[in-house]
PDB file of C-alpha atoms in Angstrom:
ATOM      1  CA  ILE A   1      -0.117  -0.065  -0.177  1.00 87.00           C
ATOM      2  CA  GLU A   2       2.844   2.140   0.689  1.00 87.00           C
ATOM      3  CA  GLU A   3       4.012   1.926  -2.819  1.00 88.00           C
ATOM      4  CA  LEU A   4       0.934   2.598  -4.280  1.00 88.00           C
ATOM      5  CA  LEU A   5       0.369   5.645  -2.162  1.00 88.00           C
ATOM      6  CA  GLU A   6       3.754   7.065  -3.130  1.00 88.00           C
ATOM      7  CA  LYS A   7       2.847   5.946  -7.108  1.00 90.00           C
ATOM      8  CA  SER A   8      -0.545   6.584  -7.802  1.00 86.00           C
ATOM      9  CA  GLY A   9      -1.008   8.666  -4.397  1.00 73.00           C
ATOM     10  CA  GLU A  10      -4.669  10.859  -4.955  1.00 84.00           C
ATOM     11  CA  SER A  11      -6.269   8.352  -7.897  1.00 90.00           C
ATOM     12  CA  PHE A  12      -5.794   5.493  -5.857  1.00 91.00           C
ATOM     13  CA  CYS A  13      -7.281   7.024  -2.739  1.00 93.00           C
ATOM     14  CA  ASP A  14     -10.006   8.623  -5.056  1.00 92.00           C
ATOM     15  CA  LYS A  15     -10.994   5.251  -6.014  1.00 93.00           C
ATOM     16  CA  ILE A  16     -10.812   3.067  -3.071  1.00 94.00           C
ATOM     17  CA  PHE A  17     -11.557   5.205   0.367  1.00 96.00           C
ATOM     18  CA  THR A  18     -14.069   7.697   1.324  1.00 97.00           C
ATOM     19  CA  ARG A  19     -13.402  10.835   2.659  1.00 96.00           C
ATOM     20  CA  GLY A  20     -13.656  10.012   5.990  1.00 96.00           C
ATOM     21  CA  GLU A  21     -11.108   7.214   6.137  1.00 96.00           C
ATOM     22  CA  ARG A  22      -8.913   9.441   4.347  1.00 95.00           C
ATOM     23  CA  GLU A  23      -9.246  12.209   6.633  1.00 95.00           C
ATOM     24  CA  TYR A  24      -8.362   9.922   9.510  1.00 93.00           C
ATOM     25  CA  CYS A  25      -5.318   8.282   7.615  1.00 92.00           C
ATOM     26  CA  ASP A  26      -3.836  11.376   6.376  1.00 91.00           C
ATOM     27  CA  ALA A  27      -4.042  12.986   9.736  1.00 92.00           C
ATOM     28  CA  SER A  28      -0.950  10.691  11.119  1.00 80.00           C
ATOM     29  CA  SER A  29       1.633  10.856   8.668  1.00 75.00           C
ATOM     30  CA  ARG A  30       3.808   8.830  10.531  1.00 80.00           C
ATOM     31  CA  ALA A  31       1.443   5.447  10.347  1.00 86.00           C
ATOM     32  CA  ARG A  32      -0.141   6.888   7.294  1.00 88.00           C
ATOM     33  CA  ALA A  33       0.463   3.877   5.024  1.00 90.00           C
ATOM     34  CA  SER A  34      -0.454   1.608   7.648  1.00 92.00           C
ATOM     35  CA  HIS A  35      -3.660   3.438   8.662  1.00 92.00           C
ATOM     36  CA  TYR A  36      -4.369   2.966   4.765  1.00 93.00           C
ATOM     37  CA  ALA A  37      -3.646  -0.777   4.588  1.00 94.00           C
ATOM     38  CA  GLY A  38      -5.446  -2.026   7.640  1.00 95.00           C
ATOM     39  CA  ARG A  39      -8.712  -0.245   6.070  1.00 96.00           C
ATOM     40  CA  TYR A  40      -8.004  -1.842   2.383  1.00 95.00           C
ATOM     41  CA  ALA A  41      -7.701  -5.409   4.445  1.00 96.00           C
ATOM     42  CA  VAL A  42     -11.184  -4.518   6.173  1.00 97.00           C
ATOM     43  CA  LYS A  43     -13.065  -3.897   2.479  1.00 96.00           C
ATOM     44  CA  GLU A  44     -11.167  -6.919   1.148  1.00 95.00           C
ATOM     45  CA  ALA A  45     -12.263  -9.051   4.100  1.00 96.00           C
ATOM     46  CA  VAL A  46     -15.896  -7.637   3.830  1.00 96.00           C
ATOM     47  CA  MET A  47     -16.202  -8.493   0.363  1.00 95.00           C
ATOM     48  CA  LYS A  48     -14.924 -11.611   1.052  1.00 94.00           C
ATOM     49  CA  ALA A  49     -17.530 -12.287   3.577  1.00 94.00           C
ATOM     50  CA  LEU A  50     -20.211 -11.333   1.289  1.00 93.00           C
ATOM     51  CA  GLY A  51     -18.971 -14.022  -1.173  1.00 90.00           C
ATOM     52  CA  THR A  52     -18.538 -11.151  -3.793  1.00 85.00           C
ATOM     53  CA  GLY A  53     -14.976 -10.733  -4.451  1.00 75.00           C
ATOM     54  CA  TRP A  54     -14.092  -7.536  -6.208  1.00 73.00           C
ATOM     55  CA  GLY A  55     -17.040  -8.003  -8.146  1.00 71.00           C
ATOM     56  CA  GLU A  56     -20.979  -8.375  -8.093  1.00 70.00           C
ATOM     57  CA  GLY A  57     -22.034  -4.516  -7.569  1.00 76.00           C
ATOM     58  CA  VAL A  58     -19.768  -3.800  -4.489  1.00 89.00           C
ATOM     59  CA  ARG A  59     -17.884  -0.766  -4.622  1.00 92.00           C
ATOM     60  CA  TRP A  60     -14.681  -0.019  -2.855  1.00 95.00           C
ATOM     61  CA  GLN A  61     -16.147   3.291  -1.121  1.00 95.00           C
ATOM     62  CA  ASP A  62     -19.625   1.117  -0.320  1.00 96.00           C
ATOM     63  CA  ILE A  63     -17.201  -0.264   2.681  1.00 97.00           C
ATOM     64  CA  GLU A  64     -15.753   2.338   5.003  1.00 97.00           C
ATOM     65  CA  THR A  65     -14.194   1.872   8.564  1.00 97.00           C
ATOM     66  CA  THR A  66     -14.928   4.454  10.920  1.00 96.00           C
ATOM     67  CA  ARG A  67     -14.141   4.380  14.610  1.00 94.00           C
ATOM     68  CA  THR A  68     -16.117   4.277  17.823  1.00 94.00           C
ATOM     69  CA  PRO A  69     -16.041   6.944  20.714  1.00 94.00           C
ATOM     70  CA  ALA A  70     -13.595   4.690  22.282  1.00 95.00           C
ATOM     71  CA  GLY A  71     -11.255   4.019  19.039  1.00 91.00           C
ATOM     72  CA  ALA A  72     -12.521   0.705  18.031  1.00 94.00           C
ATOM     73  CA  PRO A  73     -12.742   0.461  14.345  1.00 95.00           C
ATOM     74  CA  GLU A  74     -16.504   0.149  13.135  1.00 95.00           C
ATOM     75  CA  LEU A  75     -18.088  -0.872   9.915  1.00 96.00           C
ATOM     76  CA  LEU A  76     -20.563   1.220   7.912  1.00 96.00           C
ATOM     77  CA  LEU A  77     -21.650  -0.414   4.247  1.00 96.00           C
ATOM     78  CA  HIS A  78     -23.490   2.216   1.667  1.00 96.00           C
ATOM     79  CA  GLY A  79     -25.302   1.817  -1.235  1.00 94.00           C
ATOM     80  CA  GLU A  80     -25.545  -1.438  -3.155  1.00 91.00           C
ATOM     81  CA  THR A  81     -23.325  -3.279  -0.900  1.00 94.00           C
ATOM     82  CA  ALA A  82     -25.698  -2.515   2.148  1.00 95.00           C
ATOM     83  CA  ALA A  83     -27.996  -3.922   0.121  1.00 94.00           C
ATOM     84  CA  LEU A  84     -26.545  -7.281  -0.446  1.00 93.00           C
ATOM     85  CA  ALA A  85     -26.119  -7.449   3.182  1.00 94.00           C
ATOM     86  CA  ARG A  86     -29.575  -6.739   4.447  1.00 94.00           C
ATOM     87  CA  GLU A  87     -30.417  -9.559   1.495  1.00 93.00           C
ATOM     88  CA  LEU A  88     -27.949 -12.066   3.079  1.00 93.00           C
ATOM     89  CA  GLY A  89     -29.514 -11.443   6.262  1.00 95.00           C
ATOM     90  CA  ILE A  90     -26.557  -9.713   8.105  1.00 96.00           C
ATOM     91  CA  THR A  91     -27.567  -7.762  10.840  1.00 93.00           C
ATOM     92  CA  ARG A  92     -24.332  -6.955  12.573  1.00 95.00           C
ATOM     93  CA  TRP A  93     -20.570  -6.880  11.838  1.00 96.00           C
ATOM     94  CA  HIS A  94     -17.681  -7.087  13.817  1.00 96.00           C
ATOM     95  CA  VAL A  95     -14.220  -6.066  12.748  1.00 96.00           C
ATOM     96  CA  THR A  96     -10.418  -5.811  13.919  1.00 96.00           C
ATOM     97  CA  ILE A  97      -7.343  -4.234  12.502  1.00 94.00           C
ATOM     98  CA  THR A  98      -3.818  -4.817  13.272  1.00 92.00           C
ATOM     99  CA  HIS A  99      -0.817  -3.266  11.687  1.00 86.00           C
ATOM    100  CA  ASP A 100       2.721  -3.798  12.471  1.00 83.00           C
ATOM    101  CA  ALA A 101       6.249  -4.307  10.760  1.00 77.00           C
ATOM    102  CA  GLY A 102       5.055  -3.217   7.788  1.00 79.00           C
ATOM    103  CA  LEU A 103       1.733  -5.672   7.758  1.00 86.00           C
ATOM    104  CA  ALA A 104      -1.746  -5.044   7.891  1.00 91.00           C
ATOM    105  CA  LEU A 105      -4.305  -7.777   8.380  1.00 94.00           C
ATOM    106  CA  ALA A 106      -8.271  -7.408   9.241  1.00 96.00           C
ATOM    107  CA  PHE A 107     -10.761  -9.815  10.335  1.00 95.00           C
ATOM    108  CA  VAL A 108     -14.457  -9.466   9.795  1.00 96.00           C
ATOM    109  CA  VAL A 109     -17.180 -11.264  11.209  1.00 96.00           C
ATOM    110  CA  ALA A 110     -21.134 -10.838   9.422  1.00 96.00           C
ATOM    111  CA  GLU A 111     -23.464 -11.714  11.956  1.00 94.00           C
ATOM    112  CA  SER A 112     -27.538 -12.786  11.467  1.00 90.00           C
ATOM    113  CA  ASP A 113     -30.323 -12.656  13.877  1.00 85.00           C
ATOM    114  CA  SER A 114     -31.490 -16.188  12.056  1.00 74.00           C
TER     115      SER A 114
END
């Protein structure tokens, strides 16, 4: 991700991340690439949990990582991605992100009431 940020910069960020994600990641110049990598990993994990991969109407920016007041990562879905999750009966998401030593990893759990 660090290389993509250096090479493609704005065009990469405009395509993948929401304004809120960009504001959060850009606020930390020291850990900027790590924060972007973590949010990218969340997006990939959500797409896999939905069973779509990078296709079938799921848009990168429809998957947004925010933070609770306590600082924990939280997931917001928008557009067709939110509609697909509702169709699948997903009512709650749990997300965790870790990044260390140049690596980023995210886990998401999709939960339904049924």
